[in-house]
Amino acid sequence: MRILGLLLITTLFFSACSNSNHDYSPKPRGYYRIVFPQKQYREYDGPYPFTFLYPAYANIVPDSNTAPDGKKKLINMKYLLNMQFPQFNGTLHLSYESITSRKVFDELIEDAHSFAFKHTVKSSGIDQALIYYPDRKLFGIYYTINGNAASSAQFFLTDSTKNYIRGALYFNAEPKLDSIQPVLDFVKKDMNVMIKSFKWK
């Protein structure tokens, strides 16, 4: 009886191991389904010296943080705004400064370049595109930061004499390009609409 039981267990074991009809492989990591809102825009026309179009799914609120000052190189910002994308857990930080001298202008341009290139450590490359709308006195540079950097897009706009504004896009999540790429592409299209519609008052 004992030999029969052992023989039965051995037979079941080998039959389980020899069944090659099933092809098991690990499932790829999945991500949540993203539902994108319809593309609609509204005009931002606050108490600041500029207007632009922004997506209807975003909220614009004043930044509660104080501007850098004291020993920091950046001059005090007059206005700090956040364009929040609550559906995507992201924010476009906007900071405006009046240009009071050539020295201030040069420092602001250098700061924009430095802030973009501080992400070089995590990025796989940084592309720069010129923003040039002379009919609106709108000039600047758009920085596309590739790879798993904390900020994927930054820009600055200026009329080169009186006004300067800088934008930096951040998502409140660990920077993994594979997971945020669809959202990033969607939001960057709306940033482009904002820049193309931007006007100084």
PDB file of C-alpha atoms in Angstrom:
ATOM      1  CA  MET A   1       0.000   0.000   0.000  1.00  0.00           C
ATOM      2  CA  ARG A   2       2.841   2.295   0.893  1.00  0.00           C
ATOM      3  CA  ILE A   3       4.633   1.614  -2.409  1.00  0.00           C
ATOM      4  CA  LEU A   4       1.423   2.267  -4.315  1.00  0.00           C
ATOM      5  CA  GLY A   5       0.965   5.661  -2.648  1.00  0.00           C
ATOM      6  CA  LEU A   6       4.582   6.629  -3.374  1.00  0.00           C
ATOM      7  CA  LEU A   7       4.196   5.536  -6.976  1.00  0.00           C
ATOM      8  CA  LEU A   8       1.015   7.620  -7.333  1.00  0.00           C
ATOM      9  CA  ILE A   9       2.662  10.771  -5.920  1.00  0.00           C
ATOM     10  CA  THR A  10       5.702  10.307  -8.191  1.00  0.00           C
ATOM     11  CA  THR A  11       3.464   9.861 -11.243  1.00  0.00           C
ATOM     12  CA  LEU A  12       1.481  13.017 -10.400  1.00  0.00           C
ATOM     13  CA  PHE A  13       4.690  15.002  -9.849  1.00  0.00           C
ATOM     14  CA  PHE A  14       6.185  14.034 -13.218  1.00  0.00           C
ATOM     15  CA  SER A  15       2.927  14.586 -15.066  1.00  0.00           C
ATOM     16  CA  ALA A  16       2.646  18.094 -13.573  1.00  0.00           C
ATOM     17  CA  CYS A  17       6.224  18.923 -14.577  1.00  0.00           C
ATOM     18  CA  SER A  18       5.940  17.524 -18.074  1.00  0.00           C
ATOM     19  CA  ASN A  19       2.847  19.530 -19.052  1.00  0.00           C
ATOM     20  CA  SER A  20       4.314  22.011 -21.560  1.00  0.00           C
ATOM     21  CA  ASN A  21       1.031  23.275 -22.993  1.00  0.00           C
ATOM     22  CA  HIS A  22       1.193  26.453 -20.895  1.00  0.00           C
ATOM     23  CA  ASP A  23       3.623  29.237 -21.705  1.00  0.00           C
ATOM     24  CA  TYR A  24       4.139  31.289 -18.578  1.00  0.00           C
ATOM     25  CA  SER A  25       5.837  34.668 -18.747  1.00  0.00           C
ATOM     26  CA  PRO A  26       5.792  37.648 -16.381  1.00  0.00           C
ATOM     27  CA  LYS A  27       3.197  40.289 -17.182  1.00  0.00           C
ATOM     28  CA  PRO A  28       4.548  43.695 -18.144  1.00  0.00           C
ATOM     29  CA  ARG A  29       4.075  46.490 -15.628  1.00  0.00           C
ATOM     30  CA  GLY A  30       0.816  48.337 -16.289  1.00  0.00           C
ATOM     31  CA  TYR A  31      -0.187  51.944 -15.716  1.00  0.00           C
ATOM     32  CA  TYR A  32      -3.512  53.554 -14.963  1.00  0.00           C
ATOM     33  CA  ARG A  33      -5.682  54.468 -17.925  1.00  0.00           C
ATOM     34  CA  ILE A  34      -5.435  58.199 -18.608  1.00  0.00           C
ATOM     35  CA  VAL A  35      -8.554  60.086 -19.652  1.00  0.00           C
ATOM     36  CA  PHE A  36      -7.618  63.326 -21.401  1.00  0.00           C
ATOM     37  CA  PRO A  37      -9.987  66.297 -21.269  1.00  0.00           C
ATOM     38  CA  GLN A  38     -11.263  68.014 -24.388  1.00  0.00           C
ATOM     39  CA  LYS A  39      -9.032  70.814 -25.708  1.00  0.00           C
ATOM     40  CA  GLN A  40     -10.703  74.050 -24.605  1.00  0.00           C
ATOM     41  CA  TYR A  41      -9.058  77.324 -23.635  1.00  0.00           C
ATOM     42  CA  ARG A  42      -9.840  80.459 -21.705  1.00  0.00           C
ATOM     43  CA  GLU A  43      -8.055  83.772 -21.446  1.00  0.00           C
ATOM     44  CA  TYR A  44      -6.013  84.699 -18.417  1.00  0.00           C
ATOM     45  CA  ASP A  45      -6.264  88.445 -17.858  1.00  0.00           C
ATOM     46  CA  GLY A  46      -5.300  89.104 -14.254  1.00  0.00           C
ATOM     47  CA  PRO A  47      -3.764  92.159 -12.578  1.00  0.00           C
ATOM     48  CA  TYR A  48      -0.425  91.423 -14.228  1.00  0.00           C
ATOM     49  CA  PRO A  49       1.149  92.979 -17.343  1.00  0.00           C
ATOM     50  CA  PHE A  50       0.387  90.028 -19.624  1.00  0.00           C
ATOM     51  CA  THR A  51      -2.447  87.896 -21.012  1.00  0.00           C
ATOM     52  CA  PHE A  52      -2.505  84.418 -22.534  1.00  0.00           C
ATOM     53  CA  LEU A  53      -4.734  81.449 -23.283  1.00  0.00           C
ATOM     54  CA  TYR A  54      -4.603  78.453 -20.956  1.00  0.00           C
ATOM     55  CA  PRO A  55      -6.433  75.101 -20.859  1.00  0.00           C
ATOM     56  CA  ALA A  56      -9.859  74.960 -19.243  1.00  0.00           C
ATOM     57  CA  TYR A  57      -8.810  71.944 -17.144  1.00  0.00           C
ATOM     58  CA  ALA A  58      -6.109  74.020 -15.384  1.00  0.00           C
ATOM     59  CA  ASN A  59      -6.340  76.426 -12.434  1.00  0.00           C
ATOM     60  CA  ILE A  60      -4.174  79.518 -11.982  1.00  0.00           C
ATOM     61  CA  VAL A  61      -3.426  80.534  -8.399  1.00  0.00           C
ATOM     62  CA  PRO A  62      -0.866  82.854  -6.776  1.00  0.00           C
ATOM     63  CA  ASP A  63       2.210  81.052  -5.467  1.00  0.00           C
ATOM     64  CA  SER A  64       2.260  81.006  -1.672  1.00  0.00           C
ATOM     65  CA  ASN A  65       6.059  80.779  -1.474  1.00  0.00           C
ATOM     66  CA  THR A  66       8.140  83.906  -1.172  1.00  0.00           C
ATOM     67  CA  ALA A  67      10.514  84.843  -3.961  1.00  0.00           C
ATOM     68  CA  PRO A  68      14.251  84.217  -3.595  1.00  0.00           C
ATOM     69  CA  ASP A  69      16.192  87.165  -2.267  1.00  0.00           C
ATOM     70  CA  GLY A  70      19.135  88.101  -0.074  1.00  0.00           C
ATOM     71  CA  LYS A  71      22.257  86.133  -0.992  1.00  0.00           C
ATOM     72  CA  LYS A  72      20.576  84.230  -3.814  1.00  0.00           C
ATOM     73  CA  LYS A  73      21.483  85.363  -7.288  1.00  0.00           C
ATOM     74  CA  LEU A  74      17.915  85.650  -8.570  1.00  0.00           C
ATOM     75  CA  ILE A  75      16.324  89.071  -8.143  1.00  0.00           C
ATOM     76  CA  ASN A  76      13.046  89.253  -6.179  1.00  0.00           C
ATOM     77  CA  MET A  77      10.186  88.189  -8.383  1.00  0.00           C
ATOM     78  CA  LYS A  78       7.283  90.604  -8.469  1.00  0.00           C
ATOM     79  CA  TYR A  79       4.671  88.004  -9.309  1.00  0.00           C
ATOM     80  CA  LEU A  80       4.628  84.256  -8.756  1.00  0.00           C
ATOM     81  CA  LEU A  81       1.809  82.181 -10.226  1.00  0.00           C
ATOM     82  CA  ASN A  82       1.075  78.462 -10.479  1.00  0.00           C
ATOM     83  CA  MET A  83      -0.857  76.948 -13.350  1.00  0.00           C
ATOM     84  CA  GLN A  84      -2.048  73.742 -11.723  1.00  0.00           C
ATOM     85  CA  PHE A  85      -3.128  70.598 -13.576  1.00  0.00           C
ATOM     86  CA  PRO A  86      -4.927  68.719 -10.762  1.00  0.00           C
ATOM     87  CA  GLN A  87      -6.019  65.868 -13.032  1.00  0.00           C
ATOM     88  CA  PHE A  88      -2.368  65.140 -13.856  1.00  0.00           C
ATOM     89  CA  ASN A  89      -0.798  66.142 -10.515  1.00  0.00           C
ATOM     90  CA  GLY A  90       1.412  68.730 -12.204  1.00  0.00           C
ATOM     91  CA  THR A  91       2.161  72.454 -12.054  1.00  0.00           C
ATOM     92  CA  LEU A  92       3.569  75.043 -14.428  1.00  0.00           C
ATOM     93  CA  HIS A  93       5.364  77.525 -12.154  1.00  0.00           C
ATOM     94  CA  LEU A  94       5.363  81.050 -13.586  1.00  0.00           C
ATOM     95  CA  SER A  95       7.505  83.880 -12.259  1.00  0.00           C
ATOM     96  CA  TYR A  96       7.400  87.457 -13.567  1.00  0.00           C
ATOM     97  CA  GLU A  97      10.017  90.203 -13.115  1.00  0.00           C
ATOM     98  CA  SER A  98      10.210  93.805 -14.244  1.00  0.00           C
ATOM     99  CA  ILE A  99      13.435  94.567 -16.080  1.00  0.00           C
ATOM    100  CA  THR A 100      14.988  97.620 -14.464  1.00  0.00           C
ATOM    101  CA  SER A 101      18.450  97.572 -16.045  1.00  0.00           C
ATOM    102  CA  ARG A 102      20.629  95.760 -18.555  1.00  0.00           C
ATOM    103  CA  LYS A 103      22.356  94.025 -15.620  1.00  0.00           C
ATOM    104  CA  VAL A 104      19.029  92.642 -14.317  1.00  0.00           C
ATOM    105  CA  PHE A 105      18.094  91.493 -17.831  1.00  0.00           C
ATOM    106  CA  ASP A 106      21.406  89.645 -18.276  1.00  0.00           C
ATOM    107  CA  GLU A 107      21.068  87.984 -14.853  1.00  0.00           C
ATOM    108  CA  LEU A 108      17.529  86.795 -15.579  1.00  0.00           C
ATOM    109  CA  ILE A 109      18.549  85.277 -18.911  1.00  0.00           C
ATOM    110  CA  GLU A 110      21.520  83.549 -17.275  1.00  0.00           C
ATOM    111  CA  ASP A 111      19.303  82.268 -14.444  1.00  0.00           C
ATOM    112  CA  ALA A 112      16.828  80.754 -16.916  1.00  0.00           C
ATOM    113  CA  HIS A 113      19.691  78.950 -18.657  1.00  0.00           C
ATOM    114  CA  SER A 114      21.175  77.759 -15.339  1.00  0.00           C
ATOM    115  CA  PHE A 115      17.838  76.504 -13.984  1.00  0.00           C
ATOM    116  CA  ALA A 116      17.220  74.475 -17.145  1.00  0.00           C
ATOM    117  CA  PHE A 117      20.713  72.991 -17.292  1.00  0.00           C
ATOM    118  CA  LYS A 118      20.828  72.040 -13.600  1.00  0.00           C
ATOM    119  CA  HIS A 119      18.755  69.020 -14.740  1.00  0.00           C
ATOM    120  CA  THR A 120      21.657  67.795 -16.905  1.00  0.00           C
ATOM    121  CA  VAL A 121      22.564  65.164 -14.290  1.00  0.00           C
ATOM    122  CA  LYS A 122      19.255  63.277 -14.746  1.00  0.00           C
ATOM    123  CA  SER A 123      18.440  64.232 -18.332  1.00  0.00           C
ATOM    124  CA  SER A 124      19.514  62.454 -21.494  1.00  0.00           C
ATOM    125  CA  GLY A 125      19.792  65.760 -23.328  1.00  0.00           C
ATOM    126  CA  ILE A 126      18.449  69.314 -23.411  1.00  0.00           C
ATOM    127  CA  ASP A 127      17.125  70.911 -26.587  1.00  0.00           C
ATOM    128  CA  GLN A 128      16.658  74.651 -27.010  1.00  0.00           C
ATOM    129  CA  ALA A 129      14.205  76.325 -29.398  1.00  0.00           C
ATOM    130  CA  LEU A 130      14.041  80.045 -30.095  1.00  0.00           C
ATOM    131  CA  ILE A 131      10.744  81.843 -29.407  1.00  0.00           C
ATOM    132  CA  TYR A 132      10.477  84.789 -31.777  1.00  0.00           C
ATOM    133  CA  TYR A 133       7.345  86.898 -32.338  1.00  0.00           C
ATOM    134  CA  PRO A 134       8.649  90.406 -33.113  1.00  0.00           C
ATOM    135  CA  ASP A 135       5.171  91.752 -33.938  1.00  0.00           C
ATOM    136  CA  ARG A 136       4.266  91.215 -30.241  1.00  0.00           C
ATOM    137  CA  LYS A 137       7.740  92.002 -28.890  1.00  0.00           C
ATOM    138  CA  LEU A 138       7.910  88.447 -27.616  1.00  0.00           C
ATOM    139  CA  PHE A 139      11.280  86.700 -27.508  1.00  0.00           C
ATOM    140  CA  GLY A 140      12.635  83.787 -25.516  1.00  0.00           C
ATOM    141  CA  ILE A 141      13.910  80.233 -25.382  1.00  0.00           C
ATOM    142  CA  TYR A 142      12.012  76.965 -24.858  1.00  0.00           C
ATOM    143  CA  TYR A 143      14.007  74.192 -23.138  1.00  0.00           C
ATOM    144  CA  THR A 144      12.958  70.575 -23.733  1.00  0.00           C
ATOM    145  CA  ILE A 145      14.600  68.433 -21.046  1.00  0.00           C
ATOM    146  CA  ASN A 146      14.693  64.785 -22.128  1.00  0.00           C
ATOM    147  CA  GLY A 147      14.923  61.744 -19.860  1.00  0.00           C
ATOM    148  CA  ASN A 148      13.947  61.269 -16.215  1.00  0.00           C
ATOM    149  CA  ALA A 149      14.576  64.839 -15.051  1.00  0.00           C
ATOM    150  CA  ALA A 150      12.347  66.496 -12.445  1.00  0.00           C
ATOM    151  CA  SER A 151      11.292  69.186 -14.940  1.00  0.00           C
ATOM    152  CA  SER A 152      10.645  68.234 -18.564  1.00  0.00           C
ATOM    153  CA  ALA A 153       9.962  71.671 -20.045  1.00  0.00           C
ATOM    154  CA  GLN A 154      11.013  75.220 -19.202  1.00  0.00           C
ATOM    155  CA  PHE A 155      10.933  78.537 -21.015  1.00  0.00           C
ATOM    156  CA  PHE A 156      11.357  82.261 -20.635  1.00  0.00           C
ATOM    157  CA  LEU A 157       9.672  85.120 -22.479  1.00  0.00           C
ATOM    158  CA  THR A 158      10.691  88.774 -22.604  1.00  0.00           C
ATOM    159  CA  ASP A 159      10.142  91.969 -24.555  1.00  0.00           C
ATOM    160  CA  SER A 160      13.873  92.630 -23.891  1.00  0.00           C
ATOM    161  CA  THR A 161      13.218  96.057 -22.338  1.00  0.00           C
ATOM    162  CA  LYS A 162      10.637  95.957 -19.509  1.00  0.00           C
ATOM    163  CA  ASN A 163       9.162  92.501 -18.909  1.00  0.00           C
ATOM    164  CA  TYR A 164      10.372  88.961 -18.274  1.00  0.00           C
ATOM    165  CA  ILE A 165       8.511  85.769 -17.356  1.00  0.00           C
ATOM    166  CA  ARG A 166       9.829  82.273 -16.776  1.00  0.00           C
ATOM    167  CA  GLY A 167       7.923  78.970 -16.719  1.00  0.00           C
ATOM    168  CA  ALA A 168       8.932  75.530 -15.408  1.00  0.00           C
ATOM    169  CA  LEU A 169       6.767  72.405 -15.620  1.00  0.00           C
ATOM    170  CA  TYR A 170       6.910  69.855 -12.787  1.00  0.00           C
ATOM    171  CA  PHE A 171       4.881  66.763 -11.927  1.00  0.00           C
ATOM    172  CA  ASN A 172       4.417  65.743  -8.292  1.00  0.00           C
ATOM    173  CA  ALA A 173       5.628  62.208  -8.890  1.00  0.00           C
ATOM    174  CA  GLU A 174       8.854  60.297  -9.283  1.00  0.00           C
ATOM    175  CA  PRO A 175      10.190  61.288 -12.726  1.00  0.00           C
ATOM    176  CA  LYS A 176       9.723  58.219 -14.930  1.00  0.00           C
ATOM    177  CA  LEU A 177       9.401  59.268 -18.530  1.00  0.00           C
ATOM    178  CA  ASP A 178       7.734  56.010 -19.616  1.00  0.00           C
ATOM    179  CA  SER A 179       4.764  56.602 -17.337  1.00  0.00           C
ATOM    180  CA  ILE A 180       4.290  60.372 -17.777  1.00  0.00           C
ATOM    181  CA  GLN A 181       5.114  60.700 -21.500  1.00  0.00           C
ATOM    182  CA  PRO A 182       1.470  60.728 -22.724  1.00  0.00           C
ATOM    183  CA  VAL A 183       0.538  63.363 -20.121  1.00  0.00           C
ATOM    184  CA  LEU A 184       3.682  65.355 -20.828  1.00  0.00           C
ATOM    185  CA  ASP A 185       2.939  65.449 -24.558  1.00  0.00           C
ATOM    186  CA  PHE A 186      -0.641  66.531 -23.845  1.00  0.00           C
ATOM    187  CA  VAL A 187       0.350  69.335 -21.442  1.00  0.00           C
ATOM    188  CA  LYS A 188       3.216  70.566 -23.651  1.00  0.00           C
ATOM    189  CA  LYS A 189       0.745  71.176 -26.487  1.00  0.00           C
ATOM    190  CA  ASP A 190      -1.184  73.454 -24.154  1.00  0.00           C
ATOM    191  CA  MET A 191       2.037  75.200 -23.100  1.00  0.00           C
ATOM    192  CA  ASN A 192       2.667  75.893 -26.785  1.00  0.00           C
ATOM    193  CA  VAL A 193      -0.816  77.420 -27.106  1.00  0.00           C
ATOM    194  CA  MET A 194      -0.060  79.582 -24.082  1.00  0.00           C
ATOM    195  CA  ILE A 195       3.239  80.820 -25.530  1.00  0.00           C
ATOM    196  CA  LYS A 196       1.788  81.490 -28.988  1.00  0.00           C
ATOM    197  CA  SER A 197      -1.102  83.478 -27.476  1.00  0.00           C
ATOM    198  CA  PHE A 198       1.038  85.384 -24.944  1.00  0.00           C
ATOM    199  CA  LYS A 199       0.796  89.199 -25.113  1.00  0.00           C
ATOM    200  CA  TRP A 200       2.217  92.014 -23.059  1.00  0.00           C
ATOM    201  CA  LYS A 201      -0.273  94.647 -21.878  1.00  0.00           C
TER     202      LYS A 201
END
